[in-house]
Amino acid sequence: MKKLLHIISSPRKEKSRSGAIAQEFLKQYKLSNPDAIIDELNLWQETIPTFDGDKAAAKMTFFGDGVLDEKLQSSWDKVIEVTQRFSSADEYLITVPMWNGGIPWVLKHYIDTISQPGLTFGFGAEGYFPLLKDKKACVIYTSGVYSPGVPVTLGLDFQASYINWWLGMVGIVDIHPVTFLGNLVNPDAEKEASKALESAAAIAKDFF
């Protein structure tokens, strides 16, 4: 039985554009995958470990700096718990609203917590290499102002480029994006919203 991890990074609840598109995906996904487990991870409601000094020190023991004593092991165990929830999923639905050209800080916090040596990536003489395999993701990108063609003084897209890089780093390369950009300035916003909903449903139909 496969598991889909639904990662929510918008705090806007029912007013969230990315959330509405995600719900359209889930409606079709449940029809196509009636036996799948759907694990909802709302980053505004979950307690994600802060990557403080002890956790950073624990991480560095993987690179030969220090010893993983009992105190550091306890800190590391909290990171492992959160990371295993991510890595145990087969598929991902990630909502990513654009904040200041990038991603919400809660999502960056989560990514920094679960991007760990020996858990989601390895490290050797050749550098970093991914540890996750045979997984796929649907990523929903929304923005209020930024869209292709808008003057760069109004915003740059570090949203999709960063997420694509990070997913690839941990081994998720089967990525299906849904975009709804510039929804506050686009005169055809509602038309574009309908396209995004249709795109999400179409992608979900083939997630099996």
Short mmCIF file of C-alpha atoms in Angstrom, two decimals:
data_model
loop_
_atom_site.label_atom_id
_atom_site.label_comp_id
_atom_site.label_asym_id
_atom_site.label_seq_id
_atom_site.Cartn_x
_atom_site.Cartn_y
_atom_site.Cartn_z
CA MET A 1 0.00 0.00 0.00
CA LYS A 2 1.57 3.25 -1.11
CA LYS A 3 1.67 6.53 0.79
CA LEU A 4 1.31 10.11 -0.42
CA LEU A 5 2.76 12.83 1.78
CA HIS A 6 0.86 16.10 1.36
CA ILE A 7 3.12 18.94 2.51
CA ILE A 8 1.32 22.23 3.16
CA SER A 9 3.42 25.40 3.41
CA SER A 10 0.71 28.07 3.05
CA PRO A 11 -0.82 29.47 6.26
CA ARG A 12 -3.93 30.80 4.47
CA LYS A 13 -6.08 27.68 4.97
CA GLU A 14 -9.29 27.86 2.89
CA LYS A 15 -8.12 31.11 1.24
CA SER A 16 -4.96 29.49 -0.10
CA ARG A 17 -4.74 29.28 -3.88
CA SER A 18 -2.17 26.50 -3.67
CA GLY A 19 -4.40 24.70 -1.19
CA ALA A 20 -7.38 24.82 -3.53
CA ILE A 21 -5.31 23.37 -6.36
CA ALA A 22 -3.99 20.67 -4.03
CA GLN A 23 -7.54 19.69 -3.09
CA GLU A 24 -8.37 19.25 -6.78
CA PHE A 25 -5.35 16.96 -7.10
CA LEU A 26 -6.41 14.96 -4.04
CA LYS A 27 -9.98 14.55 -5.25
CA GLN A 28 -8.78 12.83 -8.41
CA TYR A 29 -5.91 11.04 -6.65
CA LYS A 30 -8.32 9.31 -4.26
CA LEU A 31 -10.36 8.07 -7.21
CA SER A 32 -7.29 6.73 -8.98
CA ASN A 33 -5.66 5.35 -5.80
CA PRO A 34 -8.49 4.34 -3.43
CA ASP A 35 -6.19 2.25 -1.21
CA ALA A 36 -3.41 4.81 -0.84
CA ILE A 37 -2.56 6.34 2.53
CA ILE A 38 -2.62 10.14 2.49
CA ASP A 39 -0.48 11.71 5.20
CA GLU A 40 -1.14 15.45 5.61
CA LEU A 41 1.78 17.45 6.93
CA ASN A 42 0.80 21.05 7.65
CA LEU A 43 4.05 22.84 8.41
CA TRP A 44 2.18 25.56 10.32
CA GLN A 45 0.72 23.03 12.74
CA GLU A 46 3.49 20.45 13.13
CA THR A 47 6.47 20.82 15.44
CA ILE A 48 9.57 20.56 13.28
CA PRO A 49 12.85 20.39 15.21
CA THR A 50 14.91 23.57 15.12
CA PHE A 51 18.33 22.79 13.72
CA ASP A 52 20.20 24.23 16.68
CA GLY A 53 23.71 23.67 17.95
CA ASP A 54 23.28 20.08 19.17
CA LYS A 55 21.60 18.93 15.96
CA ALA A 56 24.19 20.68 13.83
CA ALA A 57 26.94 19.07 15.90
CA ALA A 58 25.28 15.67 15.50
CA LYS A 59 25.16 16.16 11.74
CA MET A 60 28.84 17.03 11.56
CA THR A 61 29.81 13.72 13.17
CA PHE A 62 28.88 12.14 9.83
CA PHE A 63 31.69 14.17 8.28
CA GLY A 64 34.19 13.05 10.93
CA ASP A 65 33.88 16.05 13.24
CA GLY A 66 33.30 14.88 16.83
CA VAL A 67 31.58 11.88 18.40
CA LEU A 68 27.85 11.14 18.52
CA ASP A 69 27.47 10.92 22.31
CA GLU A 70 24.20 10.34 24.20
CA LYS A 71 23.18 14.00 24.17
CA LEU A 72 23.83 14.40 20.47
CA GLN A 73 22.13 11.07 19.72
CA SER A 74 18.98 12.27 21.47
CA SER A 75 18.96 15.43 19.37
CA TRP A 76 19.61 13.43 16.21
CA ASP A 77 16.77 11.00 16.97
CA LYS A 78 14.28 13.87 16.69
CA VAL A 79 15.62 14.71 13.24
CA ILE A 80 15.46 11.05 12.21
CA GLU A 81 11.80 10.82 13.23
CA VAL A 82 10.77 13.78 11.07
CA THR A 83 12.95 12.67 8.18
CA GLN A 84 11.66 9.10 8.14
CA ARG A 85 8.11 10.41 7.84
CA PHE A 86 9.26 12.11 4.64
CA SER A 87 11.41 9.34 3.21
CA SER A 88 8.82 6.60 3.90
CA ALA A 89 6.38 8.19 1.45
CA ASP A 90 6.17 6.92 -2.11
CA GLU A 91 4.72 10.10 -3.58
CA TYR A 92 4.53 13.76 -2.64
CA LEU A 93 2.12 16.64 -3.08
CA ILE A 94 3.85 19.88 -2.10
CA THR A 95 2.24 23.32 -2.08
CA VAL A 96 4.75 26.12 -2.57
CA PRO A 97 3.47 29.71 -2.55
CA MET A 98 6.09 32.28 -3.52
CA TRP A 99 7.32 34.50 -0.71
CA ASN A 100 9.69 37.32 -1.68
CA GLY A 101 10.84 35.47 -4.77
CA GLY A 102 11.45 32.23 -2.86
CA ILE A 103 9.66 29.77 -0.61
CA PRO A 104 7.97 30.16 2.82
CA TRP A 105 10.36 29.99 5.73
CA VAL A 106 8.50 27.05 7.27
CA LEU A 107 9.21 24.99 4.15
CA LYS A 108 12.88 26.00 4.16
CA HIS A 109 13.05 25.05 7.85
CA TYR A 110 11.55 21.64 7.04
CA ILE A 111 13.92 21.10 4.11
CA ASP A 112 16.93 22.01 6.25
CA THR A 113 15.81 19.54 8.91
CA ILE A 114 15.27 16.54 6.63
CA SER A 115 18.22 17.09 4.27
CA GLN A 116 20.65 14.98 6.24
CA PRO A 117 23.63 12.73 5.47
CA GLY A 118 22.79 9.05 5.72
CA LEU A 119 19.06 9.79 5.64
CA THR A 120 18.21 11.57 2.39
CA PHE A 121 21.64 12.01 0.82
CA GLY A 122 25.08 10.50 1.02
CA PHE A 123 28.50 12.06 0.88
CA GLY A 124 31.75 10.65 -0.43
CA ALA A 125 34.83 11.44 -2.44
CA GLU A 126 32.59 12.31 -5.40
CA GLY A 127 30.53 14.73 -3.29
CA TYR A 128 26.82 14.54 -2.53
CA PHE A 129 24.61 11.78 -3.92
CA PRO A 130 20.86 11.07 -3.40
CA LEU A 131 19.54 8.22 -1.28
CA LEU A 132 15.85 8.26 -2.23
CA LYS A 133 14.72 6.25 -5.26
CA ASP A 134 11.59 5.51 -7.30
CA LYS A 135 9.52 8.39 -5.93
CA LYS A 136 7.52 11.11 -7.64
CA ALA A 137 6.20 14.52 -6.70
CA CYS A 138 3.52 16.96 -7.78
CA VAL A 139 4.58 20.48 -6.82
CA ILE A 140 2.07 23.33 -6.87
CA TYR A 141 3.62 26.75 -7.41
CA THR A 142 1.58 29.89 -6.85
CA SER A 143 2.44 33.57 -6.61
CA GLY A 144 0.56 36.82 -6.16
CA VAL A 145 2.70 39.12 -8.30
CA TYR A 146 5.47 37.24 -10.06
CA SER A 147 4.80 35.72 -13.48
CA PRO A 148 6.87 35.37 -16.64
CA GLY A 149 7.06 38.73 -18.38
CA VAL A 150 6.56 40.84 -15.25
CA PRO A 151 9.48 43.29 -14.80
CA VAL A 152 12.18 41.69 -12.70
CA THR A 153 12.04 44.58 -10.24
CA LEU A 154 8.76 43.06 -9.04
CA GLY A 155 10.24 39.69 -8.28
CA LEU A 156 12.51 36.86 -9.34
CA ASP A 157 11.70 33.16 -9.37
CA PHE A 158 13.86 31.35 -6.84
CA GLN A 159 10.81 29.23 -5.99
CA ALA A 160 10.73 26.47 -8.60
CA SER A 161 14.48 26.49 -9.27
CA TYR A 162 15.24 25.87 -5.59
CA ILE A 163 12.64 23.14 -5.10
CA ASN A 164 13.73 21.34 -8.27
CA TRP A 165 17.35 21.45 -7.12
CA TRP A 166 16.50 20.16 -3.66
CA LEU A 167 14.23 17.33 -4.84
CA GLY A 168 16.93 16.22 -7.23
CA MET A 169 19.56 16.33 -4.49
CA VAL A 170 17.63 13.80 -2.39
CA GLY A 171 16.71 11.65 -5.41
CA ILE A 172 13.22 12.75 -6.48
CA VAL A 173 13.51 13.48 -10.20
CA ASP A 174 10.02 12.50 -11.41
CA ILE A 175 8.52 15.96 -10.79
CA HIS A 176 5.16 17.21 -12.09
CA PRO A 177 4.67 20.98 -11.61
CA VAL A 178 1.39 22.90 -11.54
CA THR A 179 1.74 26.67 -11.76
CA PHE A 180 -0.61 29.55 -11.07
CA LEU A 181 1.55 32.66 -11.14
CA GLY A 182 0.76 36.34 -10.91
CA ASN A 183 -2.76 35.71 -9.67
CA LEU A 184 -3.07 39.22 -8.17
CA VAL A 185 -2.01 41.07 -11.31
CA ASN A 186 -3.09 38.76 -14.12
CA PRO A 187 -6.30 39.98 -15.81
CA ASP A 188 -7.01 36.37 -16.79
CA ALA A 189 -6.43 35.07 -13.26
CA GLU A 190 -9.64 33.08 -12.99
CA LYS A 191 -9.08 31.49 -16.38
CA GLU A 192 -5.55 30.57 -15.35
CA ALA A 193 -6.87 29.21 -12.06
CA SER A 194 -9.19 26.89 -13.96
CA LYS A 195 -6.26 25.67 -16.04
CA ALA A 196 -4.26 24.98 -12.89
CA LEU A 197 -7.13 22.98 -11.39
CA GLU A 198 -7.47 20.94 -14.58
CA SER A 199 -3.71 20.36 -14.71
CA ALA A 200 -3.64 19.14 -11.10
CA ALA A 201 -6.49 16.70 -11.72
CA ALA A 202 -4.85 15.40 -14.90
CA ILE A 203 -1.55 14.79 -13.11
CA ALA A 204 -3.29 13.03 -10.22
CA LYS A 205 -5.11 10.73 -12.63
CA ASP A 206 -1.76 9.28 -13.73
CA PHE A 207 -0.27 8.97 -10.22
CA PHE A 208 -0.43 5.19 -9.86
#
